[in-house]
Short mmCIF file of C-alpha atoms in Angstrom, two decimals:
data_model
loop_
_atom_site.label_atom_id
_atom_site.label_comp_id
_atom_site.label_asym_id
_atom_site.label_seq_id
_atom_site.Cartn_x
_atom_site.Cartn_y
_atom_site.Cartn_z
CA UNK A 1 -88.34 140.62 6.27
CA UNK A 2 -86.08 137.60 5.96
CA UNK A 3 -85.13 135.43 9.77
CA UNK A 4 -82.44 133.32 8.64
CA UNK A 5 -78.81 132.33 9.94
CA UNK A 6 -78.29 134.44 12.96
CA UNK A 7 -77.86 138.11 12.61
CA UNK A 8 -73.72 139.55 12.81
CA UNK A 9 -72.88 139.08 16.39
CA UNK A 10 -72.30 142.56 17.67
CA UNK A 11 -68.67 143.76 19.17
CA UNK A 12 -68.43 143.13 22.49
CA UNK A 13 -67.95 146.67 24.06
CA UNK A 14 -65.33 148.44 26.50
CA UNK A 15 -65.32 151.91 28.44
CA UNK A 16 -61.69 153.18 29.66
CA UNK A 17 -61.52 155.96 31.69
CA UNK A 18 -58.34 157.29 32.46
CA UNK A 19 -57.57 160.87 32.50
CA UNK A 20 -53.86 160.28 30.59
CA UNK A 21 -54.43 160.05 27.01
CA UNK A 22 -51.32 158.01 26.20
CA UNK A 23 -52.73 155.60 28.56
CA UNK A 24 -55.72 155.18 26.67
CA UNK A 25 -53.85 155.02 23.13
CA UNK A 26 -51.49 152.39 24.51
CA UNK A 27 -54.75 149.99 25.87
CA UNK A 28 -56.61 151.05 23.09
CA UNK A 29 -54.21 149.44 20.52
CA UNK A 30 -53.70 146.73 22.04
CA UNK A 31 -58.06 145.98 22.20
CA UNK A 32 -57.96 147.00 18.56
CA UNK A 33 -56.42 143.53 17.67
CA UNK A 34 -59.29 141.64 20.03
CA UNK A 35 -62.02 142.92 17.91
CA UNK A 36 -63.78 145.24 20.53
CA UNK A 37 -65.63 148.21 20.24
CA UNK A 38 -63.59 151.07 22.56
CA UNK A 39 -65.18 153.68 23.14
CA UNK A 40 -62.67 156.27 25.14
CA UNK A 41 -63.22 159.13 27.63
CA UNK A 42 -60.53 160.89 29.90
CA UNK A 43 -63.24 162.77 31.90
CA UNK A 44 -64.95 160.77 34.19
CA UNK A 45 -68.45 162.14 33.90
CA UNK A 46 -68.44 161.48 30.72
CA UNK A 47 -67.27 158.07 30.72
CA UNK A 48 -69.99 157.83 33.66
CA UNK A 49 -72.79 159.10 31.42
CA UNK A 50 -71.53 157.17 28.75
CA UNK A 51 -71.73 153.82 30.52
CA UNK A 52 -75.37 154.72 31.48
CA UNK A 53 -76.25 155.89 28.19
CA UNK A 54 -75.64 152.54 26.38
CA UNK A 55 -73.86 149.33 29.05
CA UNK A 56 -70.87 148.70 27.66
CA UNK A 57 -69.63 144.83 28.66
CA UNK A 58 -66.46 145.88 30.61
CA UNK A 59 -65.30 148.92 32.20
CA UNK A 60 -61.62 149.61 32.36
CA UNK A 61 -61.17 152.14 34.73
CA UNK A 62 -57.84 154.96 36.28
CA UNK A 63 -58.08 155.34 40.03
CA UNK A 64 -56.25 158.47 40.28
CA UNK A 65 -58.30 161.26 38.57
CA UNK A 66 -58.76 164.95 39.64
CA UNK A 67 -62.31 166.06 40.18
CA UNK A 68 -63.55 162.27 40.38
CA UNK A 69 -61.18 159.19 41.76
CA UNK A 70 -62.01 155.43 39.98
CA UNK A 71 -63.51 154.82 43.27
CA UNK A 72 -66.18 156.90 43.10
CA UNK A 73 -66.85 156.42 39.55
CA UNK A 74 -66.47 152.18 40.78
CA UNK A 75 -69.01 153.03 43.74
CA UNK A 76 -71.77 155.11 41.46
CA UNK A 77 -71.75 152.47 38.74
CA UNK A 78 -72.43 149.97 41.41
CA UNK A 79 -75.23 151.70 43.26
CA UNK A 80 -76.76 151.47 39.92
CA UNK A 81 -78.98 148.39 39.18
CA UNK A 82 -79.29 149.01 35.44
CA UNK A 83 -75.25 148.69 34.89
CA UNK A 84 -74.30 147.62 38.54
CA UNK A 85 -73.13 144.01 36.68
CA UNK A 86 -70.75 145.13 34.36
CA UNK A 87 -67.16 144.01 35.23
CA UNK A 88 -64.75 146.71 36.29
CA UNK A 89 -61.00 146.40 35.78
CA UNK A 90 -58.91 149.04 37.64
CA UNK A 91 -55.64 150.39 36.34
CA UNK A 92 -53.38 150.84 38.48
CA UNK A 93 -50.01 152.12 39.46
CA UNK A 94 -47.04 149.61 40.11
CA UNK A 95 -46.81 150.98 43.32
CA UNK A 96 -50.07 150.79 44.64
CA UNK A 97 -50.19 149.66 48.17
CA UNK A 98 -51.80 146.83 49.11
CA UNK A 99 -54.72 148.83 51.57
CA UNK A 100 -55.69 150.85 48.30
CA UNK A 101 -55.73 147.77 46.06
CA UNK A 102 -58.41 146.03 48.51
CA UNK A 103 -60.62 149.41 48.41
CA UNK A 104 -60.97 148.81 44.67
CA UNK A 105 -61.88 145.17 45.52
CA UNK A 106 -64.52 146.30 48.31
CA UNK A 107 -65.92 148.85 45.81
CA UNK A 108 -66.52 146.27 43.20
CA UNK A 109 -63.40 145.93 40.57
CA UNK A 110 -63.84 142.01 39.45
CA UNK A 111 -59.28 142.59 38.60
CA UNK A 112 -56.42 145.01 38.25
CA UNK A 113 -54.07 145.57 35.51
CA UNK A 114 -50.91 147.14 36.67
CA UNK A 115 -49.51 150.58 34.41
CA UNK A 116 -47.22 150.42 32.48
CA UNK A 117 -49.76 148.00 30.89
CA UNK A 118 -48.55 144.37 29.52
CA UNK A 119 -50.25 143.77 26.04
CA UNK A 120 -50.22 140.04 26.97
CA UNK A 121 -51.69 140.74 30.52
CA UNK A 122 -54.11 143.23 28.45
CA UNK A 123 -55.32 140.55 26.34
CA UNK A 124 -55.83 137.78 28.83
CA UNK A 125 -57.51 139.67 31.55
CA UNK A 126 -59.94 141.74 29.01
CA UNK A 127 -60.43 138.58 27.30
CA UNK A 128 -61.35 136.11 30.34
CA UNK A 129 -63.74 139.04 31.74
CA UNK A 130 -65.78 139.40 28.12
CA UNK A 131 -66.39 136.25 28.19
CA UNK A 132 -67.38 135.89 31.65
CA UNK A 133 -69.53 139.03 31.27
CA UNK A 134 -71.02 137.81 27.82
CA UNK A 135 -71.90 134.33 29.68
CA UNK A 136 -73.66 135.85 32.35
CA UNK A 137 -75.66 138.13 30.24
CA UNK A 138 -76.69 135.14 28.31
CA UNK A 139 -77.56 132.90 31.26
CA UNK A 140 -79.74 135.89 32.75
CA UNK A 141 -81.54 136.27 29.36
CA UNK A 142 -81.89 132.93 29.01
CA UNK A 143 -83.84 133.10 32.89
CA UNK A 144 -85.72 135.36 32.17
CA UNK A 145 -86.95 133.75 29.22
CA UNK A 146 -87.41 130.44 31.06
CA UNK A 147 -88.90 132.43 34.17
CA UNK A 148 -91.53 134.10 31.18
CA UNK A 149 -92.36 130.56 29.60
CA UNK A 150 -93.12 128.87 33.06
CA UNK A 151 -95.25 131.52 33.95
CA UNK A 152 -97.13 131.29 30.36
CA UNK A 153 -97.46 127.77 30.39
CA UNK A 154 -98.87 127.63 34.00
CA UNK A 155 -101.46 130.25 32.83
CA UNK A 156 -102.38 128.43 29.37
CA UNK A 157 -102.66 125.13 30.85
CA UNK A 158 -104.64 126.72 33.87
CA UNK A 159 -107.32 127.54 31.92
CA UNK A 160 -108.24 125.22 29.23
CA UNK A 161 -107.82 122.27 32.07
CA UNK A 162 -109.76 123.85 34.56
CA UNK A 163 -112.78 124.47 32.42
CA UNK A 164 -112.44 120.76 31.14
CA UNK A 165 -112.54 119.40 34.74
CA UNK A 166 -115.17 122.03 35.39
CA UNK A 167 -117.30 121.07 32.58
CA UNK A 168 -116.88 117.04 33.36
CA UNK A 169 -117.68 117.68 37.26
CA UNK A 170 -120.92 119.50 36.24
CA UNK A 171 -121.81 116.80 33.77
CA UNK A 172 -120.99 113.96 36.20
CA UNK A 173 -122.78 115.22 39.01
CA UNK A 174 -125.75 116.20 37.17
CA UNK A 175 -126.12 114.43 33.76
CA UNK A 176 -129.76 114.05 33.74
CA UNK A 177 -129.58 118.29 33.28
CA UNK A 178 -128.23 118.00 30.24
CA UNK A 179 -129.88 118.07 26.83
CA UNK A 180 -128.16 115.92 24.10
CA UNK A 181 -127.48 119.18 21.95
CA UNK A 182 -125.70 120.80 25.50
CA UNK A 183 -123.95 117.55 25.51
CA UNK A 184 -122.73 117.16 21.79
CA UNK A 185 -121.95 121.68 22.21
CA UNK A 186 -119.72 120.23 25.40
CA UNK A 187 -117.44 117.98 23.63
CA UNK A 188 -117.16 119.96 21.08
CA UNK A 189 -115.62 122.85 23.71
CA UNK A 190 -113.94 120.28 25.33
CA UNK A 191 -111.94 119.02 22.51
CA UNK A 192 -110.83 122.32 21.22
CA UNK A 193 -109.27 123.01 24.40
CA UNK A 194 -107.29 119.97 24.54
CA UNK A 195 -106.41 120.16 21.18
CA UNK A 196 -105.01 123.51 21.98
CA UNK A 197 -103.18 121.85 25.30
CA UNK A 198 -102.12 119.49 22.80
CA UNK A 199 -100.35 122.06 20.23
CA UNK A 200 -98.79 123.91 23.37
CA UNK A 201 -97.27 121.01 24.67
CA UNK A 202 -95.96 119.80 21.05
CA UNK A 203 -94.50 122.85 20.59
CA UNK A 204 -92.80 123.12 24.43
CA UNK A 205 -91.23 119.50 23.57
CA UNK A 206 -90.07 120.80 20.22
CA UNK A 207 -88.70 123.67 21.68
CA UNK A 208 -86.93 121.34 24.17
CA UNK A 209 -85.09 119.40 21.92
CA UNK A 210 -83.69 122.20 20.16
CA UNK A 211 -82.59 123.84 23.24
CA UNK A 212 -80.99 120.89 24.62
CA UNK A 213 -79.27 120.59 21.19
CA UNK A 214 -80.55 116.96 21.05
CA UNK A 215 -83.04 116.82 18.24
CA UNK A 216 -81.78 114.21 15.35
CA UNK A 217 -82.74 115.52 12.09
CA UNK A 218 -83.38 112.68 9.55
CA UNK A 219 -83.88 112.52 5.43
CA UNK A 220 -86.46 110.58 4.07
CA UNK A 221 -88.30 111.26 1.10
CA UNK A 222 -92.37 112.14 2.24
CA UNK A 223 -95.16 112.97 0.49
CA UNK A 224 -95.48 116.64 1.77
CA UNK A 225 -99.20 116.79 0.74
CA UNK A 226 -100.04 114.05 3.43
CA UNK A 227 -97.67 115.21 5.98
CA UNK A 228 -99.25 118.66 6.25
CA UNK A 229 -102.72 117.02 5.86
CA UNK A 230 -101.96 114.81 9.31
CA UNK A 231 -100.23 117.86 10.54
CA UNK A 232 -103.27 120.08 10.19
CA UNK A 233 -106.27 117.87 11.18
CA UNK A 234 -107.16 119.20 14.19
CA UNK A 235 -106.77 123.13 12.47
CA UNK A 236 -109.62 121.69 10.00
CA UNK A 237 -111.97 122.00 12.53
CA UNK A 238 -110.67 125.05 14.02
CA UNK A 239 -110.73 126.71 11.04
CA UNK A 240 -114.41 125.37 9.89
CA UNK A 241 -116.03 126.52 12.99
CA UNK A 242 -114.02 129.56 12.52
CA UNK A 243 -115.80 130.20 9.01
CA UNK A 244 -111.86 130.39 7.39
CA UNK A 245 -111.68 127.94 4.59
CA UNK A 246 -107.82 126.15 4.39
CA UNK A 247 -106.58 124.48 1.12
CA UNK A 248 -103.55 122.79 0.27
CA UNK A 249 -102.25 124.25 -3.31
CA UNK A 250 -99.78 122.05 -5.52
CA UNK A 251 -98.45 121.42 -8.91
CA UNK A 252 -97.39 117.70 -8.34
CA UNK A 253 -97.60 114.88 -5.43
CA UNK A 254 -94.87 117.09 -4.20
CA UNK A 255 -92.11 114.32 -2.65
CA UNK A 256 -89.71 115.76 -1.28
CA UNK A 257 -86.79 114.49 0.84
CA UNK A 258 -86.51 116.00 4.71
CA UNK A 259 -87.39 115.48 8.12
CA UNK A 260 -91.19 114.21 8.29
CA UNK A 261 -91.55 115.66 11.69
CA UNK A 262 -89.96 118.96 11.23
CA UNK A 263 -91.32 120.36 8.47
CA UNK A 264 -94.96 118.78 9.58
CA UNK A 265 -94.44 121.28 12.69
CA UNK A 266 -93.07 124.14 10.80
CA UNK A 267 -96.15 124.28 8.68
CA UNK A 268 -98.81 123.81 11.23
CA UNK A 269 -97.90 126.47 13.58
CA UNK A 270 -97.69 128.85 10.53
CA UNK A 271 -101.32 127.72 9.59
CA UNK A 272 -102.52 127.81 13.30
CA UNK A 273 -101.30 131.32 13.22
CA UNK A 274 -103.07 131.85 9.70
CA UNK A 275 -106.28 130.61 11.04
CA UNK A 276 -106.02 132.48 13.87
CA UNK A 277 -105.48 135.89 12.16
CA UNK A 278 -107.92 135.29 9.29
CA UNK A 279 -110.85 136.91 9.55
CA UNK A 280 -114.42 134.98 10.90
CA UNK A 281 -116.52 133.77 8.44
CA UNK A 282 -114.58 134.96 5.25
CA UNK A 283 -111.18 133.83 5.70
CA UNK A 284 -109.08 132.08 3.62
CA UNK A 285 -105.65 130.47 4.31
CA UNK A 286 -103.80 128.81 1.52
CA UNK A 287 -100.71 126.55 1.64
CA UNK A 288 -99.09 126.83 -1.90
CA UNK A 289 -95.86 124.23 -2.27
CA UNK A 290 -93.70 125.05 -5.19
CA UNK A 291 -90.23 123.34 -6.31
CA UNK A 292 -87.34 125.65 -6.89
CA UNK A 293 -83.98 124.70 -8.08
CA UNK A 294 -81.98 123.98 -5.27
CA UNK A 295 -85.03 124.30 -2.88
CA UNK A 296 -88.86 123.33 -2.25
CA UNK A 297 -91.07 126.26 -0.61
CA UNK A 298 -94.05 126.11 1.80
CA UNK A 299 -95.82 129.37 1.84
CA UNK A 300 -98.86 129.64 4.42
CA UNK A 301 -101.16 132.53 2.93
CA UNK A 302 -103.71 134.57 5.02
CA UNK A 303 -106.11 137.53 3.98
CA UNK A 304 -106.27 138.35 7.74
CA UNK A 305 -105.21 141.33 9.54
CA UNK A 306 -101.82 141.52 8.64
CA UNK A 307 -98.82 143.06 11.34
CA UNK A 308 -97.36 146.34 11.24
CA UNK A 309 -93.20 147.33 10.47
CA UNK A 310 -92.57 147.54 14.00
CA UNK A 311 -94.81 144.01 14.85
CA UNK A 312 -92.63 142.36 11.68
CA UNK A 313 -89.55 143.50 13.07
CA UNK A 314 -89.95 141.85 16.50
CA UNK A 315 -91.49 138.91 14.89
CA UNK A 316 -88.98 135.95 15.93
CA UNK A 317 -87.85 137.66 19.56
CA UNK A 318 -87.94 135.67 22.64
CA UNK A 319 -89.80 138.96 23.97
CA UNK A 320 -92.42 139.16 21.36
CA UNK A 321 -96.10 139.58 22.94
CA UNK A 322 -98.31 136.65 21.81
CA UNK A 323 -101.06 138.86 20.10
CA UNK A 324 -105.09 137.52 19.84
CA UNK A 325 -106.63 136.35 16.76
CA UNK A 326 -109.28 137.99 15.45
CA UNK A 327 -111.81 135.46 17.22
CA UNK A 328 -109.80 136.05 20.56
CA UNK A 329 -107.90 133.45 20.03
CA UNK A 330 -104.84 133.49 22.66
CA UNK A 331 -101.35 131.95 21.64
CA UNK A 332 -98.17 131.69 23.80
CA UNK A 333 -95.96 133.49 20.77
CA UNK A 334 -93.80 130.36 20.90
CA UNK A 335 -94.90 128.53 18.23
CA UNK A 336 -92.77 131.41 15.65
CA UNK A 337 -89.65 130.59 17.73
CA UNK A 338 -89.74 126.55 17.28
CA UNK A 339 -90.57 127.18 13.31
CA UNK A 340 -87.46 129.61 13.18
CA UNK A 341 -85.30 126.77 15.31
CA UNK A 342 -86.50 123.95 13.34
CA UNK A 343 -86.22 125.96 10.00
CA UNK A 344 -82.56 126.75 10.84
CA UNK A 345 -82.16 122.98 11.80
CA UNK A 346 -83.43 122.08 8.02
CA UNK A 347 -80.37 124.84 6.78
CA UNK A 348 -84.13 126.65 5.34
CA UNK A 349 -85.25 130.57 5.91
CA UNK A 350 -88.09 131.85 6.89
CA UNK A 351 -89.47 135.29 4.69
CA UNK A 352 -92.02 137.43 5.87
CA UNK A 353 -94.31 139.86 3.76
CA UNK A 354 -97.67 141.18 5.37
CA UNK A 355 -99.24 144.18 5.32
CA UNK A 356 -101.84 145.49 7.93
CA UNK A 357 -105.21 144.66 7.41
CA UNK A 358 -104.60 142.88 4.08
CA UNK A 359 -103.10 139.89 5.27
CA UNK A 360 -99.57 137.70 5.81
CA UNK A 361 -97.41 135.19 3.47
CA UNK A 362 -95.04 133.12 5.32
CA UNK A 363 -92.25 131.45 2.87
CA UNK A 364 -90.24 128.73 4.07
CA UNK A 365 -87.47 127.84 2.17
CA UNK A 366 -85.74 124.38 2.89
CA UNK A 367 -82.88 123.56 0.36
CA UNK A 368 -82.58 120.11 -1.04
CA UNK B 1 -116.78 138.06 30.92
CA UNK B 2 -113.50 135.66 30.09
CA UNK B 3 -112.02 135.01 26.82
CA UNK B 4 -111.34 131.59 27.32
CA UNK B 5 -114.59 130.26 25.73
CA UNK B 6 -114.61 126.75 27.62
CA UNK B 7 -114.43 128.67 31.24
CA UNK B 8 -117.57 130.87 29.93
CA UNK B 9 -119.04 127.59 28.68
CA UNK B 10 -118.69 126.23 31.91
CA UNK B 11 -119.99 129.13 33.81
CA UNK B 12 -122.59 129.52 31.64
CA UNK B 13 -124.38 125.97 31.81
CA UNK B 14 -123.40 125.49 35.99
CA UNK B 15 -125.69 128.66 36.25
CA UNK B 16 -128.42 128.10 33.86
CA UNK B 17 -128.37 124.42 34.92
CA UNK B 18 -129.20 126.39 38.73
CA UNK B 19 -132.09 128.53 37.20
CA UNK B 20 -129.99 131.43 36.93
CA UNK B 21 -130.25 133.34 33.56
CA UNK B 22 -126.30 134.17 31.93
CA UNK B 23 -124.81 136.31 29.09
CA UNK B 24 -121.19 135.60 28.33
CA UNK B 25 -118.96 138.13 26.56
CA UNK B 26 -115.27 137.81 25.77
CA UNK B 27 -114.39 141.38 25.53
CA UNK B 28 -114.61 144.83 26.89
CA UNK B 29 -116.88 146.08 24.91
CA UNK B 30 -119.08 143.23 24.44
CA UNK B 31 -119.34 143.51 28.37
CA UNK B 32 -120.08 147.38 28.34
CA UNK B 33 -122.70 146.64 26.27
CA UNK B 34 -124.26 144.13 27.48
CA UNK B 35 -124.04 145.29 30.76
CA UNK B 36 -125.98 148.59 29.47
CA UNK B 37 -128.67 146.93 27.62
CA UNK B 38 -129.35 143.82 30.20
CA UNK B 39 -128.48 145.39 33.69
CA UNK B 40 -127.49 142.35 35.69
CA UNK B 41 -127.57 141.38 39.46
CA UNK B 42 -123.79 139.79 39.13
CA UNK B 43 -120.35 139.95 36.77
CA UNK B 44 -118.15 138.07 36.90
CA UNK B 45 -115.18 139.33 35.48
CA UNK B 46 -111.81 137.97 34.20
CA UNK B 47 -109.20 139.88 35.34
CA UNK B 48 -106.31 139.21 32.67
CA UNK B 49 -107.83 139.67 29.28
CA UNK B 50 -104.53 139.71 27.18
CA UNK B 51 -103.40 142.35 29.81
CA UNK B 52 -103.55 142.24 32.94
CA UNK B 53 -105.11 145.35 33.84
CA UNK B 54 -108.28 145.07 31.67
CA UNK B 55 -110.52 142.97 33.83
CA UNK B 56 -109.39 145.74 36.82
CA UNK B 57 -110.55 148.53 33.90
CA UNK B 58 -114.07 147.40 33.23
CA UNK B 59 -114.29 147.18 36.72
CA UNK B 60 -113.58 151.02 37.15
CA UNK B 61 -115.95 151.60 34.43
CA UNK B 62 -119.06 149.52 36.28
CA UNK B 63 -118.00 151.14 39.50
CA UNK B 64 -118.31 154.48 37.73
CA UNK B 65 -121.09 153.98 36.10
CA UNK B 66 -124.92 154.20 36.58
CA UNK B 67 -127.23 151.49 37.00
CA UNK B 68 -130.73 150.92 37.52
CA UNK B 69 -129.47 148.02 39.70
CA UNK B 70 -125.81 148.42 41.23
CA UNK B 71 -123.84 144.80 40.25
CA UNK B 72 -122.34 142.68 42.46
CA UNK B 73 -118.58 141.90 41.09
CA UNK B 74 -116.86 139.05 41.07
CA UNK B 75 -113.18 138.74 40.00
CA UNK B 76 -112.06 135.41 38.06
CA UNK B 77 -108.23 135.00 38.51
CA UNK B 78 -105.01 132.37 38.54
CA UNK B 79 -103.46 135.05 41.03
CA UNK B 80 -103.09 135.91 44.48
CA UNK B 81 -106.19 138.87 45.66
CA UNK B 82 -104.64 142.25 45.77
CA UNK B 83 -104.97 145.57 47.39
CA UNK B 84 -104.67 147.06 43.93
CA UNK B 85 -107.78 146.00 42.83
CA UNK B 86 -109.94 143.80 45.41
CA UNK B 87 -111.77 146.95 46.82
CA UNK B 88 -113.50 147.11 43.37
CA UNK B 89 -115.07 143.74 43.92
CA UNK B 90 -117.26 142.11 46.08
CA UNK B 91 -116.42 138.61 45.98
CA UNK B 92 -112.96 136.58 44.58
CA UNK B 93 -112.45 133.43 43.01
CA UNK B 94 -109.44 131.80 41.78
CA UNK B 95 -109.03 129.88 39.11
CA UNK B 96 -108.87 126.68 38.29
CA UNK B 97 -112.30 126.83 40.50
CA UNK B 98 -115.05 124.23 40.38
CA UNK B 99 -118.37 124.36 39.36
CA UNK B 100 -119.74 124.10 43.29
CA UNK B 101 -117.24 126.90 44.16
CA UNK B 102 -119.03 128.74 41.73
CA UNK B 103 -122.49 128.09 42.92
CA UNK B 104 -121.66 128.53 46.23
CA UNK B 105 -119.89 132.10 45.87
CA UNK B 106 -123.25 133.24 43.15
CA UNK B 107 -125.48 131.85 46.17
CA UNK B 108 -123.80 133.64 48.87
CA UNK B 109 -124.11 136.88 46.82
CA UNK B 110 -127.37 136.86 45.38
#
């Protein structure tokens, strides 16, 4: 599984209904040239089954119909929440009066288009209401996303700081209680959790950057070893406690020319995720970097549990569940979306081959 | 039983610290278990363990089950109490909660 430059765009979609079929082969020639997928229907049921079947982004739709007027088919696709969004042009007849045009308003149209269609008018009014539809769709996923990640990062700062301030009350309060070994076993939890604070909240800045388009990328030439070494310090002890031994694996010095920061956060959140998913006490994560010809690879190695077709395949989504390690180790399933980002911001891809229960090989490939 | 190993840290030394013997467990079945072979007085239980239904699950399955001694549940949560699944426990506490708070609800229940 490759997660590289962004997958095609699909068409933006469009449902006429109109019960005259030269009406729909006039419109429908004229959306041809705009790049849309049309999909067609003189019945209105089926045009209404149809739209709930699979939300098209813009409805044109014929107010005079037997069995089934525009307005009803206007009124049931707005009584439904799943598709009650989706803009709805009428078409209409040049002499529709005034009193009928402001029903199809009141029922929901967003516009009209007035028969005998315009191709010009066509192409503007389809065109303006796409995009509007398109933006709106992507502001509402982009909520919801935002509305998800608050919610995360309330609950996975929640906990490791509350046990922190827990632990430091009790031990402040009643230090002669504790036994140097409690003490040492104390710091010890406390640290992990704030080093996990820590990699949230590097990866929630790193994520803000890219969003607000404002991260600079620079080129410097780095010793990769002893980037990833400074990167990974805090997994050393993650990974020691865990029993999961992590090596660094390379022919040369390995210096490179990139962005320091960028590829230092690529590859530990790919070995915090390696770590995580190696097994306890036996697992082994290896970071092998290899020069090609136009490109230097980092591949982060695991012989941990490995992640099913369907788990591969949803990999990179803003909707993908966080799953836990195999020590119950949580995650916020964010740190796979800043390597993709900041992969895509060194021109690199990302390849994925795992195979349940036999473990995961991340390959990221940044050109130079 | 909570899967964040620092708050079972913490719980664990506030009550041994206040003479009261503790067994943490991370997971379901870790719980059933131990709850099987140790029958104890009190659980506290987290309620979102990677989903947020399987705290409110193990609680069915103590409610259902038969013990020697019938255990006092305690729910361990971020969120609001709800109807949905308050009934099943005894007493609530909400997290981030202090190590007092948690002395003072184990005290009032045992």
């Amino acid at each position: 599984m490759k997660a590289e430059n962004k997958t095609p765009e699909k068409k933006p979609s469009v449902v006429i209904v109109d019960d005259q079929l030269d009406n729909i082969r006039v419109l429908g020639s004229i959306l041809t040239s705009l790049n849309l997928d049309i999909r067609p229907f003189t019945d209105p049921q089926e045009g209404l089954a149809s739209i709930f079947a699979a939300p098209p982004d813009l409805i044109l739709l014929d107010i005079l119909m037997p069995h089934m007027d525009g307005y009803e088919v206007c009124r049931r696709i707005k009584a439904s929440k799943e598709v009650q969004d989706i803009p709805v042009i009428f078409l209409t007849a040049a002499f529709t009066r005034l009193e009928d045009m402001v029903r199809g308003f009141e029922v929901g149209a967003v516009d009209y288009i007035t028969k005998p269609v315009d191709a010009r008018i066509v192409t503007v009014r389809v065109t303006t209401h796409i995009n509007l539809s398109l933006a709106k769709k992507t502001i509402a996923e982009e909520n919801s996303f935002k509305n998800k990640l608050i919610s995360l990062l309330a609950h996975d700062l929640r906990n490791p700081l509350g046990g922190v301030a827990g632990l430091l009350q009790l031990i402040r309060t009643e230090p002669e209680q504790w036994t140097r070994e409690e003490l040492f076993e104390a710091v010890e939890q406390m640290y992990l959790s704030i080093a996990g604070v820590q990699n949230l909240l590097e990866n929630l800045m790193g994520w803000a950057d890219l969003v607000r388009a404002g991260i600079m990328v620079s080129s410097e030439p780095v010793n990769l070893i002893e980037v990833i070494e400074e990167h990974i310090q805090a997994l050393q002890v993650q990974a020691e406690q865990k029993g999961v031994s992590l090596e660094i694996r390379s022919s040369d010095n390995f210096e490179v020319t990139t962005d320091r920061h960028i590829i230092g956060t690529i590859v530990r959140n790919l070995t915090a995720n390696a770590v995580k998913f190696a097994p306890p006490g036996e697992g082994e994560v290896v970071i092998i970097l290899a020069h090609g010809r136009h490109s230097f690879t980092v591949t982060v190695q695991d012989n941990g549990i490995g992640m099913s077709e369907e788990e591969q395949a949803d990999l990179f989504s803003h909707s993908a569940r966080a799953r836990r390690g195999t020590a119950g180790e949580k995650g916020s399933g964010f740190g796979l979306l800043v390597c993709l980002e900041m992969t895509r911001l060194l021109g690199g891809t990302i390849d994925v081959k795992s195979e349940q229960n036999a473990g995961s090989e991340f390959i990221v490939r940044i050109p130079v | 039983m909570d899967d964040e190993a620092i708050i079972g840290f913490m719980i664990e030394k506030t009550l041994t610290h206040a003479d009261t013997a503790v067994h943490v467990t991370t997971t379901i079945a870790e719980a059933q278990q131990a709850v099987e072979e140790w029958n104890p007085h009190c659980i506290l239980i987290d309620l979102n363990l990677g989903t947020p239904e399987d705290g409110i699950i193990f609680s069915r399955w103590v409610r259902t089950h038969k013990h020697s001694t019938e255990p006092l549940l305690v729910a361990l949560t971020a969120y609001p109490a709800s109807e949905e699944w308050m009934p099943n426990f005894d007493k609530y506490l909400r997290k981030p909660f202090t190590a007092d708070k948690l002395q003072t609800v184990i005290s009032e229940l045992l």
